[in-house]
Amino acid sequence: MAKLLSLACFRNEGWHNLSARSHYPSMPTFPKGETGTSSTAAEPSEVTALFSVLGMTCSACAGSVEKGIKRLHGIHEAVVDVLNNRARVIFHPSFVNEEAICEAIENAGFEAAILTDASNENSIQVCRIQIKGMTCTSCSTAVESALKAIPGVQKAHVALATEEAQVHYNPNIVTHIHILQVVDDAGFEPTLISSSEDLSKIDLHVEGHDLNDHSILILVEDSLRSLPGVLELHTTLEFNKISLSYKPDITGPRDFINVIQETSSGNLKAKIFPGEGGRRDTHRKQEIKKYYKSFLWSLVFTIPVFLTSMVFMYIPGIKDALDSKIVNMLTVGEVIRWVLSTPVQFIFGWRFYVGFYKSLRRGSANMDVLIALGTNAAYFYSVYSVLRAATSKVFEGTDFFETSAMLISFILLGKYLEVLAKGKTSNAIAKLMNLTPDTAILLSLDGEGNVIREEEIDSRLVQKNDVIKIIPGAKVASDGFVVWGQSHVNESMITGEARPVSKRKGDTVIGGTVNQNGVLHVKATKVGSESALSQIVRLVESAQLAKAPVQKFADRISTYFVPLVILISLTTWLSWYLAGRFHTYPKSWIPSSMDSFELALQFGISVMVIACPCALGLATPTAVMVGTGVGASQGVLIKGGQALESAHKVNCIVFDKTGTLTIGKPVIVNTKLLINMVLREFYELVAATEVNSEHPLAKAVVEYAKKFKDEENPSWPEARDFVSITGHGVKAIVRNKEIMVGNKSFLVDHNIAIPAVAEDLLAEAENMAQTGILVSINGEVAGVLAISDPLKPGAEEVISILKSMKIRSIMVTGDNWGTANSIAREVGIESVIAEAKPEHKADHVKNLQSSGYTVAMVGDGINDSPALVAADVGMAIGAGTDIAIEAADIVLMKSNLEDVITAIDLSRKTFSRIRLNYVWALGYNMLGIPIAAGVIFPFTGFRLPPWIAGAAMAASSVSVVCCSLLLKYYKRPKKLNNLDIRAIRIDSSSDPLIIHED
């Protein structure tokens, strides 16, 4: 009984509360005695400071730091960034200083240090780079190694499938410009996609007659620089572009546009620079167009070469014309093939020469090396044959011009299909990015909050604290909360939740979701890169760049693959050449149009071109890309290949109770009065005491007490001498009565006798998985409240399905043993660990791991951070707007337990697809190389011409990508479709059981 209220991990801001506003209503926005609207000289000016915060792992940690800072007087705003381990604090220096803020952070359990200059952040920054010219795993490995060798670079991930790199670096040691230079020096073409500095940066396109007036431009620049919140400005006259870095909390793009127009008296107009954010899609389209165009033109030249070499030679008349001599033994057909194949070799195949040169320059070998060697061997031997025929009256050589031309054409076709397929693997990101509406309806309000004007603007111009109107059928333009109206919003495109969600005043909405049946007025809280949608996009992008551990296998192979293939190719040629020279095989094996040297050369070229490492390099990243994209569409955010690989091995899942197995919102279900008293008066006294507490159970009591009041925000009697004892209860003087609300030990410690009937009620509540609260008035137990936290829909069925999947389920909770065992029995969990502190949960996870289990931890991310990090796979229930900074490897956005099964099943399907891809990739090479080398030729007479080998090589890459693309049709397990999820309804309007005891 002593721990009925010790639910320290119990928070009311769980999965259901997505508000970006402060969760600490007792905290003043300004210091006491100050107001936000005052402009008197007495008001202290605000100062912004940056702090390094080490030890944070998730949004729960960020919340703890933010809460600790905001409790200080004089704090105007505190924003904690887990990704960059920093906190930005705006404060009034007359009331608080940096040292006090550092101390508050350290008291929250983290290491803090002051960053001296807010504009030159010492924290780690991230940049994303588009890299052109990578053809296989050896290329991406070479770039990654070059990036990691740069001083100041902490992490670098290079993805072959997306042709992108993500680099974490210290801006005080290295800049993104230097990083781009290193990539360029490695032989590739880098283009900056984004950097940390761009998160609050915008490019404006300026037009007008006064654009050439230097004085007007200087005036505009000065006006923009003088705006509060503008950090940096740069003008590029060549493109009529003005680039600005700014603080989104203070200003925004609409302010910039207005300043430009007003300063120039309307002669200059500005808009957001075209193409903002579309660079990746543009690059993909350009690449597809480039390969398509190259393939078509190469085909125009290759088809005649093929016809003159393979078809027309068997048509009388045409054959005679082609065989007619020009000079000595040089024929018309040879000249035609030479002329037509040369553009294919040196114009359309030039990219392979460039790749060959760059690869050798950096001391490695890639696919371009194999293609260049193979096609050059065929082409230049043919040139030798033609020149010798032109100078000899007896030499009748055979050319291989069709081999080099058809090889290049087939490889270009393969690359075109590969790029086309790879573009489809990132469709999930494209769909997410297209969710934001093009326009928004901006509302202008008067001092009393009445709408005085509506204006349609570009949705990218929405700024923080704007009020926007969302009509039925329209998309929500930004994250925010409802200030007026009532409707249902379809959030399936963001959370995967199919059912529309009811929204009313105070509820949060997510940008990109669709309003259905009512008009809403929404106050914007997160815009641009801060929005939930932008964070989800960045998370999915990062996930697609992260390598799965299994990919190390492909990376190791690719290091030695190309040199080994070249060695095998030379060995094949030499073996067949020597065998022919010493007549170790019958002359009948040699085709009539060749000699032994040419036969050996064809075998060698075939080996060289069929063995391509492209498929091997694409096997893992393409499957990870599609898998993470499909997961995002299902409301399951998987943070990369590591999480996918670990999740498919999970055989034990540890569940937190509160907010995970249960709803996380306690409600009063039973009231027992032990004295004669009016219920309304009883709850007034209890609510007046509990309203000062932030404990979730206290909030449940206050919320229920509101039903006895007519007002929406009732006032409670004054509570004096309020005292709160964590994990036990609270006491105060209300209306000259000493009120105590808490657990049994709290009252016993204050020498209050617990009657037998109260003991029985507490035991009964515990057996029913309820929490019992005792209320004492003037030293006498006056009543017992029973509070319940209902189970989540489908919890029992989910545990049952996990058992059928041979996955063990364990519950770990900070609640007491009685309540924990009761909940466990209800859902079907046999192993229970109760009264566990947050740090002890991680120890239990480690104990399971040492017993040989691959452990997944499922928690709400609030107090489960240590356990989420310690587990092989951390799964966070609930997303909200802090989706990108969870400690978990997998985030279940819908907060449905059934998505735990979806996440594990998707990881298993994705990993099986990766295995299948490796079978395809290695199978082609293991089967194709011996055939190309002529191993079966002596027995079957079958040989693989180089151009067919080239087609097979191209097909291997395409087949691997297509195999990964089949994951797009993933369906969650049928058991979940047949799952009858019962609805939970809590009717707060009905009275709980009330019994009066005389």
PDB file of C-alpha atoms in Angstrom, residues 32 57 88 125 142 242 261 275 331 336 360 537 646 664 694 697 771 988 992:
ATOM      1  CA  LYS A  32       6.843  38.403 -11.905  1.00  0.00           C
ATOM      2  CA  THR A  57      19.251  10.702 -25.590  1.00  0.00           C
ATOM      3  CA  ARG A  88      19.008  27.949 -26.794  1.00  0.00           C
ATOM      4  CA  GLN A 125      26.285  20.489 -37.521  1.00  0.00           C
ATOM      5  CA  ALA A 142      36.032   5.652 -51.292  1.00  0.00           C
ATOM      6  CA  ILE A 242      18.602  37.729 -51.607  1.00  0.00           C
ATOM      7  CA  GLN A 261       8.110  46.231 -51.092  1.00  0.00           C
ATOM      8  CA  GLY A 275      12.847  25.569 -56.923  1.00  0.00           C
ATOM      9  CA  THR A 331      36.081  -4.111 -96.585  1.00  0.00           C
ATOM     10  CA  ILE A 336      30.945   1.289 -91.721  1.00  0.00           C
ATOM     11  CA  LEU A 360      42.590   5.040 -60.876  1.00  0.00           C
ATOM     12  CA  VAL A 537      11.172  13.746 -43.824  1.00  0.00           C
ATOM     13  CA  SER A 646      18.139  -5.827 -35.150  1.00  0.00           C
ATOM     14  CA  GLY A 664      -1.814   6.821 -19.890  1.00  0.00           C
ATOM     15  CA  GLU A 694       1.614  18.325 -11.450  1.00  0.00           C
ATOM     16  CA  LEU A 697      -3.259  11.408 -10.569  1.00  0.00           C
ATOM     17  CA  THR A 771      -4.858   3.051  -7.638  1.00  0.00           C
ATOM     18  CA  SER A 988     -16.839  11.509 -17.644  1.00  0.00           C
ATOM     19  CA  PRO A 992     -18.756   6.943 -10.332  1.00  0.00           C
TER      20      PRO A 992
END
